[in-house]
Short mmCIF file of C-alpha atoms in Angstrom, two decimals:
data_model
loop_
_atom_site.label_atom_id
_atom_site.label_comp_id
_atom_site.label_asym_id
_atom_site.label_seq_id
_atom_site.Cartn_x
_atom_site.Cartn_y
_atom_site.Cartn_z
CA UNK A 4 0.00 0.00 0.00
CA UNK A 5 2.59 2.40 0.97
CA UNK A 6 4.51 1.58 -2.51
CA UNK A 7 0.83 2.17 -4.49
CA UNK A 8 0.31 5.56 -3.15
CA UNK A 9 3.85 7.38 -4.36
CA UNK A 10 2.56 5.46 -7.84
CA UNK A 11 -0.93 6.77 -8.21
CA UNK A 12 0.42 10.47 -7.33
CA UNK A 13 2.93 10.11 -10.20
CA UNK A 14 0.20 8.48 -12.82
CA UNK A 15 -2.28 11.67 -11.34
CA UNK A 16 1.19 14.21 -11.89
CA UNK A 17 1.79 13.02 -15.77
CA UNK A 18 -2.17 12.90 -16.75
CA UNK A 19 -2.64 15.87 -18.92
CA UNK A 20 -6.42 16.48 -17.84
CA UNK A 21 -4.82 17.53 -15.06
CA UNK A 22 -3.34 20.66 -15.84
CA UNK A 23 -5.16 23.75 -15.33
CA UNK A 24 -5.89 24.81 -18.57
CA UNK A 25 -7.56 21.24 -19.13
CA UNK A 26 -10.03 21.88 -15.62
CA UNK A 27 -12.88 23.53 -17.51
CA UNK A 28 -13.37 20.55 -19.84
CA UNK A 29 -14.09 18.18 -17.08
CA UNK A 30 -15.53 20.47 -14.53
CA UNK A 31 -17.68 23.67 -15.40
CA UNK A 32 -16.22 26.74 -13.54
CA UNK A 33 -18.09 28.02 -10.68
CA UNK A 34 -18.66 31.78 -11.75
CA UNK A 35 -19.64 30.35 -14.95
CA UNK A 36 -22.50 28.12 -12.99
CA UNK A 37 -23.60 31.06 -10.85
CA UNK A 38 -23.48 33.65 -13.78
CA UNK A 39 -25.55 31.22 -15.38
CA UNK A 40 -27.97 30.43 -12.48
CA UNK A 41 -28.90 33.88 -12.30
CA UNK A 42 -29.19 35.00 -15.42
CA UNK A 43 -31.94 31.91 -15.09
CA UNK A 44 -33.72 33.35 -12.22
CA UNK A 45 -33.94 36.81 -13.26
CA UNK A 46 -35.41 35.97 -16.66
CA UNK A 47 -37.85 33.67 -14.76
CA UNK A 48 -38.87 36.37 -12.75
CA UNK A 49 -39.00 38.61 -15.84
CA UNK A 50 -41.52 36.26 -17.76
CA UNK A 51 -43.61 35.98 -14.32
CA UNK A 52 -44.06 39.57 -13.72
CA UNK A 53 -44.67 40.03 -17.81
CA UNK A 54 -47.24 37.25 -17.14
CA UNK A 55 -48.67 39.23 -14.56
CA UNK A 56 -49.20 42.52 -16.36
CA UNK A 57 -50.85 41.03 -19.24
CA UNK A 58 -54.54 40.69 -19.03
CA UNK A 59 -56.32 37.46 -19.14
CA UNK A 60 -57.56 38.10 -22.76
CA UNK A 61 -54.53 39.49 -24.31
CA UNK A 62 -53.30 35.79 -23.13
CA UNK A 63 -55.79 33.99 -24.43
CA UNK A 64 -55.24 36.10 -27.56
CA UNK A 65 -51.56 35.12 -27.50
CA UNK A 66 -52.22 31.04 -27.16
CA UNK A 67 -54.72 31.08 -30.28
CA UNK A 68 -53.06 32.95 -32.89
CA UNK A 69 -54.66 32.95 -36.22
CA UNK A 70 -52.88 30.79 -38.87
CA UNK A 71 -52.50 33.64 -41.21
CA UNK A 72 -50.26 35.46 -38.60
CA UNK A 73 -47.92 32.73 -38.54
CA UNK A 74 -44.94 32.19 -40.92
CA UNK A 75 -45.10 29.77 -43.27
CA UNK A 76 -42.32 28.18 -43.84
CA UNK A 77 -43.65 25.56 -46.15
CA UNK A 78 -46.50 26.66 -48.36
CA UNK A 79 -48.33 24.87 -50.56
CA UNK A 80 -48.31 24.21 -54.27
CA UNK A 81 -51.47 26.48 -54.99
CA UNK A 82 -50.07 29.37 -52.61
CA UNK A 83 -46.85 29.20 -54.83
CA UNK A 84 -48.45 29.04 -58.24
CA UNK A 85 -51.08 31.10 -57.38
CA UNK A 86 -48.81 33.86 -56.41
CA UNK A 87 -46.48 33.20 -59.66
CA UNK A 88 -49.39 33.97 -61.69
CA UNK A 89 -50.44 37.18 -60.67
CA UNK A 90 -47.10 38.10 -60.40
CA UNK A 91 -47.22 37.52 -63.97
CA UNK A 92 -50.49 39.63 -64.83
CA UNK A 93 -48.96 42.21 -62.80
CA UNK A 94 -45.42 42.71 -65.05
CA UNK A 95 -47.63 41.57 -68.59
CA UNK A 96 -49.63 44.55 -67.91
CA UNK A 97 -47.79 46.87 -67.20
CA UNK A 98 -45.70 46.17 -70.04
CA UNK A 99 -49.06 46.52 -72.18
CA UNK A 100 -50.06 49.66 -70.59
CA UNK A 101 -48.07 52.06 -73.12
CA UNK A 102 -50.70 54.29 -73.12
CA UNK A 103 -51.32 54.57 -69.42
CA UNK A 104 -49.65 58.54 -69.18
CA UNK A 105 -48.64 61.06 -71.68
CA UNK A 106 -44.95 60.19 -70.97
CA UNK A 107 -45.28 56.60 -71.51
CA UNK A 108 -44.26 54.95 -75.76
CA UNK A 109 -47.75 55.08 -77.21
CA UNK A 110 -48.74 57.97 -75.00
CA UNK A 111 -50.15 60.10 -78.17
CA UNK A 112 -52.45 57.57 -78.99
CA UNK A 113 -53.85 57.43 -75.35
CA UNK A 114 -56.68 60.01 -76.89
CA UNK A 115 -58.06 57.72 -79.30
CA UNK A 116 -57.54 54.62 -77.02
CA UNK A 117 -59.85 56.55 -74.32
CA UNK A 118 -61.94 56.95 -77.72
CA UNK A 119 -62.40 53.27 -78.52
CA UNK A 120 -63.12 52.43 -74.87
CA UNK A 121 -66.08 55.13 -74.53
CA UNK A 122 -67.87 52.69 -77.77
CA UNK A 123 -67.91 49.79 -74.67
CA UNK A 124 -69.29 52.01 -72.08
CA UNK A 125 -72.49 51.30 -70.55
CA UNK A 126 -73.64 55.15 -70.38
CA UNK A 127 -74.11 55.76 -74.47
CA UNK A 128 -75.41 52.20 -74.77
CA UNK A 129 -78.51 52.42 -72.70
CA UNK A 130 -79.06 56.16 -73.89
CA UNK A 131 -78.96 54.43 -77.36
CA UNK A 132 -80.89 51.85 -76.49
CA UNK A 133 -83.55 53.99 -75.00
CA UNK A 134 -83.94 56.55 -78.55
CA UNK A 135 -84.00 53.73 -80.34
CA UNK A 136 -86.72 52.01 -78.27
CA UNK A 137 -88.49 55.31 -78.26
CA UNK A 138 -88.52 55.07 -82.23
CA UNK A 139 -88.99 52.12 -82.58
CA UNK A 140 -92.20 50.89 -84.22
CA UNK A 141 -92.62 47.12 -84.22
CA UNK A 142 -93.25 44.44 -81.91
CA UNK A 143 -90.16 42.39 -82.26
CA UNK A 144 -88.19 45.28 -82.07
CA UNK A 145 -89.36 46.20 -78.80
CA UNK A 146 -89.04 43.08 -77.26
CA UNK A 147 -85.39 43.07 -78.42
CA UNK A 148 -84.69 46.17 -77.17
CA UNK A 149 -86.53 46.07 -73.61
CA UNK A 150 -84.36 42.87 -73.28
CA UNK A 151 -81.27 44.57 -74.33
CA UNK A 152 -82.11 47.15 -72.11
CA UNK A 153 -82.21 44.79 -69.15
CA UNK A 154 -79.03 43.23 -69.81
CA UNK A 155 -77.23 46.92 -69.75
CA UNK A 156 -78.75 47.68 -66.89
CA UNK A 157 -77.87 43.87 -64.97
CA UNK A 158 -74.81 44.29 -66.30
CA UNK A 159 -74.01 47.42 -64.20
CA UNK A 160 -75.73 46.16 -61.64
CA UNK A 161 -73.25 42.55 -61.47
CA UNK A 162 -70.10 44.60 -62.34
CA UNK A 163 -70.52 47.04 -59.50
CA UNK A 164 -71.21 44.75 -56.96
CA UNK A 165 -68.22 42.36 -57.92
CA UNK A 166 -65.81 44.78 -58.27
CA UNK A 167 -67.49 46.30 -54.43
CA UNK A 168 -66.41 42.79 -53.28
CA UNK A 169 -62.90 42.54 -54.74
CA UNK A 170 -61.86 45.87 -54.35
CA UNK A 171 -58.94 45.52 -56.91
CA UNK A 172 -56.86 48.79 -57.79
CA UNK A 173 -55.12 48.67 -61.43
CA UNK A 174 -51.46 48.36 -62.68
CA UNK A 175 -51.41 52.00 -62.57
CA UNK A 176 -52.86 54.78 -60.11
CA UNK A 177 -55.35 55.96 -62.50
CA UNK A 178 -58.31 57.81 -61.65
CA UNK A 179 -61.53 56.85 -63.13
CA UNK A 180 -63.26 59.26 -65.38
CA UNK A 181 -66.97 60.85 -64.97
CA UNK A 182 -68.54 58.23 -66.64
CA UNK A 183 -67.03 55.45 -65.09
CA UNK A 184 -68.27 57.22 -61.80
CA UNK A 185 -71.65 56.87 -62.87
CA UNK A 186 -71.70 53.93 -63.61
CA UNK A 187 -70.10 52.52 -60.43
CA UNK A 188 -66.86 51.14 -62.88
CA UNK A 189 -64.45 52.44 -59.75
CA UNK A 190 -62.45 49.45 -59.63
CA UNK A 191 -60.15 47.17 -61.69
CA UNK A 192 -61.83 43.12 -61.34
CA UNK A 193 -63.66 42.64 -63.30
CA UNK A 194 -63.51 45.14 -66.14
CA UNK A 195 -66.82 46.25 -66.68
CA UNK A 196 -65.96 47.68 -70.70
CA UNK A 197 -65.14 43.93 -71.52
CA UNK A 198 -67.94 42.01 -69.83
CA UNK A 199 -70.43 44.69 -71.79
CA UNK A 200 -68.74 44.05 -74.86
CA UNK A 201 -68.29 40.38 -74.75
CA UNK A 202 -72.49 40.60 -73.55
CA UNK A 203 -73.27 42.90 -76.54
CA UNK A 204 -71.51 41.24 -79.29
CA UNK A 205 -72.86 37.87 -78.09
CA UNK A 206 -76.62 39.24 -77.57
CA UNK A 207 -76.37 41.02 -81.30
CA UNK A 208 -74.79 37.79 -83.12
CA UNK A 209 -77.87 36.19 -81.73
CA UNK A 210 -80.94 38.12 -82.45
CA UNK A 211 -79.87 40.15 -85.25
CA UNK A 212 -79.38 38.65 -88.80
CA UNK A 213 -75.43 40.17 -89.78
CA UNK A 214 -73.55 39.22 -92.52
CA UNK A 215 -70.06 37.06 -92.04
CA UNK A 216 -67.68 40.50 -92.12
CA UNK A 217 -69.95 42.10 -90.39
CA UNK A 218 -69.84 39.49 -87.46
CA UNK A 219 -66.38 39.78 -87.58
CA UNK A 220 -66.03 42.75 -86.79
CA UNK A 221 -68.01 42.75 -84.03
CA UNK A 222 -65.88 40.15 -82.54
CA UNK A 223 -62.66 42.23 -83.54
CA UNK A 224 -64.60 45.15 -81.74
CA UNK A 225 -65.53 43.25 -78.71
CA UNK A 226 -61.56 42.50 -78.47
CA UNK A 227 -59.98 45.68 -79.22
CA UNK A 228 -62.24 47.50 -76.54
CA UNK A 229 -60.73 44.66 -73.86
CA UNK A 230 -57.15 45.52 -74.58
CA UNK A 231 -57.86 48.99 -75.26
CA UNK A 232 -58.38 49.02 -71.40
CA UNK A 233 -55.35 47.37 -70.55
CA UNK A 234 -53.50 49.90 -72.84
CA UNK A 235 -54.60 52.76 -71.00
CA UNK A 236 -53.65 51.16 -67.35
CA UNK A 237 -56.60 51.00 -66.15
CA UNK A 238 -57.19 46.81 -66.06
CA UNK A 239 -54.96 43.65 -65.58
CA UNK A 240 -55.13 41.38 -68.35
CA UNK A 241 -56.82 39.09 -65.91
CA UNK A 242 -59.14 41.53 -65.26
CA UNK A 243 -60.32 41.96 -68.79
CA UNK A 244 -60.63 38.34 -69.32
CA UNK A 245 -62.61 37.46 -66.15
CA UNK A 246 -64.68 40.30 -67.67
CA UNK A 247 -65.31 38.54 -70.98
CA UNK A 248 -66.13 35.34 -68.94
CA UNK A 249 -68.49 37.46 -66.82
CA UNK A 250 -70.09 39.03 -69.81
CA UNK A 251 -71.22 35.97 -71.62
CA UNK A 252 -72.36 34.62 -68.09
CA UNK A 253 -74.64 37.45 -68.09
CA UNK A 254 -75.79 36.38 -71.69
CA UNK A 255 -77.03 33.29 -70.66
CA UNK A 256 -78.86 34.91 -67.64
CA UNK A 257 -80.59 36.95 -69.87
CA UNK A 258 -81.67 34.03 -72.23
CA UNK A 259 -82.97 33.17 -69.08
CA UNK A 260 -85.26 35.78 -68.13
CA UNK A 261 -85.94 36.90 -71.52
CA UNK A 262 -88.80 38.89 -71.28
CA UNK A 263 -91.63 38.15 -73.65
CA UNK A 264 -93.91 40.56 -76.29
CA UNK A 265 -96.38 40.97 -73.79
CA UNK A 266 -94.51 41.37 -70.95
CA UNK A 267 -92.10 44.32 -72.86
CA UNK A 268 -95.61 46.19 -74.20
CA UNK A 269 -97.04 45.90 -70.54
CA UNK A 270 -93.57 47.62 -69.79
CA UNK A 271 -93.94 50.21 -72.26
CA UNK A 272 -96.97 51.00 -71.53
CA UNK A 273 -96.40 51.76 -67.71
CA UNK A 274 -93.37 54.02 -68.69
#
């Protein structure tokens, strides 16, 4: 035994964990432990008194966050392309709105684009439609036109409210013109110049006898009013073509309802 001990101080001498600098990695230091400690306490305390200052409902508040406030850090597929796409409209239309300011490429033209798209407004249309119904002598004429009337008049009606639900502002910071005021046309989805359009030319290829060119140009009309409204900066491209969509929709509601002969005299006749 006496032999051992002399033996185990030399082995504990020559072990190199036993140098100073070695200490810390077997043995945490004690300031570091009590530096440590109490930085522990005093955020304890910290998030007990915060705790205590908060109301009851501003905790609840806190535990049941709404998923939209949180981060996601993995969206979905749809979120992703979704996103893509109307980043997509956005840049496409702008690019397509040379006419949008006097300074912009095409901005001479912007006169007769504003032009074109006052032919799709809903304003001359129903004060047309009203001379003409005025004049107008037959039967079948006036159940055409009390029917077109109606579908001028629904189709301000639709437009306004959809575009009071989406609330969309255009590619550029436009203001809307007098007539557009009037008839509600304040924001960008839908566009209400295409969905008339797209409802007129449809409604006039199908209850009025035109010849072949003459159809054709009221397509090519119905087309160059849509990206006449792009041009100026007022739409999106998506805009206008949810408008066409919305426009023939309102088509086929009309079929719908269509009014007959007796019906449109009893009209007239009250007015």
């Amino acid at each position: 035994m006496p032999a051992s001990q002399p033996r185990a101080r030399a082995r504990d001498r020559n072990n190199v964990l036993n140098r100073a600098e070695f200490l810390s990695l077997n043995q945490p230091l004690k300031g570091n432990q009590e530096s440590r400690s109490s930085s522990r306490k005093q955020s304890s305390q910290a998030g007990a008194a915060g705790a205590q200052n908060t109301n009851p409902k501003e905790r609840r508040q806190s535990q049941q966050l709404p998923e939209e406030d949180c981060m996601q850090l993995n969206p979905s597929f749809k979120g992703i392309a979704f996103n893509s796409l109307l980043a997509i409209d956005i840049c496409m239309s702008k690019r397509l709105g040379v006419c949008a300011n006097r300074a912009s490429s095409w901005g001479g033209a912007r006169s007769m684009i504003n032009l074109l798209g006052i032919t799709g407004h809903g304003i001359p249309w129903i004060a047309g439609t009203l001379i003409c119904l005025v004049k107008s002598s037959t039967l079948a004429g006036q159940e055409v036109l009390m029917n077109l009337l109606l579908a001028l008049l629904l189709d301000i009606m639709i437009v306004a409210g959809l575009q009071k639900l989406a609330k969309r502002k255009g590619p550029y910071d436009i203001n809307p013109g007098l007539l557009d005021y009037l008839t509600m046309d304040t924001y960008a989805f839908p566009a209400g110049h295409a969905s008339r359009v797209a409802m007129l030319s449809k409604f006039f290829l199908n209850h009025l006898v035109l010849a072949i060119p003459l159809r054709i140009l009221l397509v090519l009309w119905a087309l160059c009013v849509g990206l006449s409204r792009v041009m100026i900066g007022r739409h999106h491209i998506t805009d206008v073509l949810s408008g066409f969509v919305f426009g023939y929709l309102q088509f086929r509601l009309v079929e719908l309802i269509w009014m007959s002969s007796n019906t449109c005299q009893m009209l007239i006749s009250i007015w």
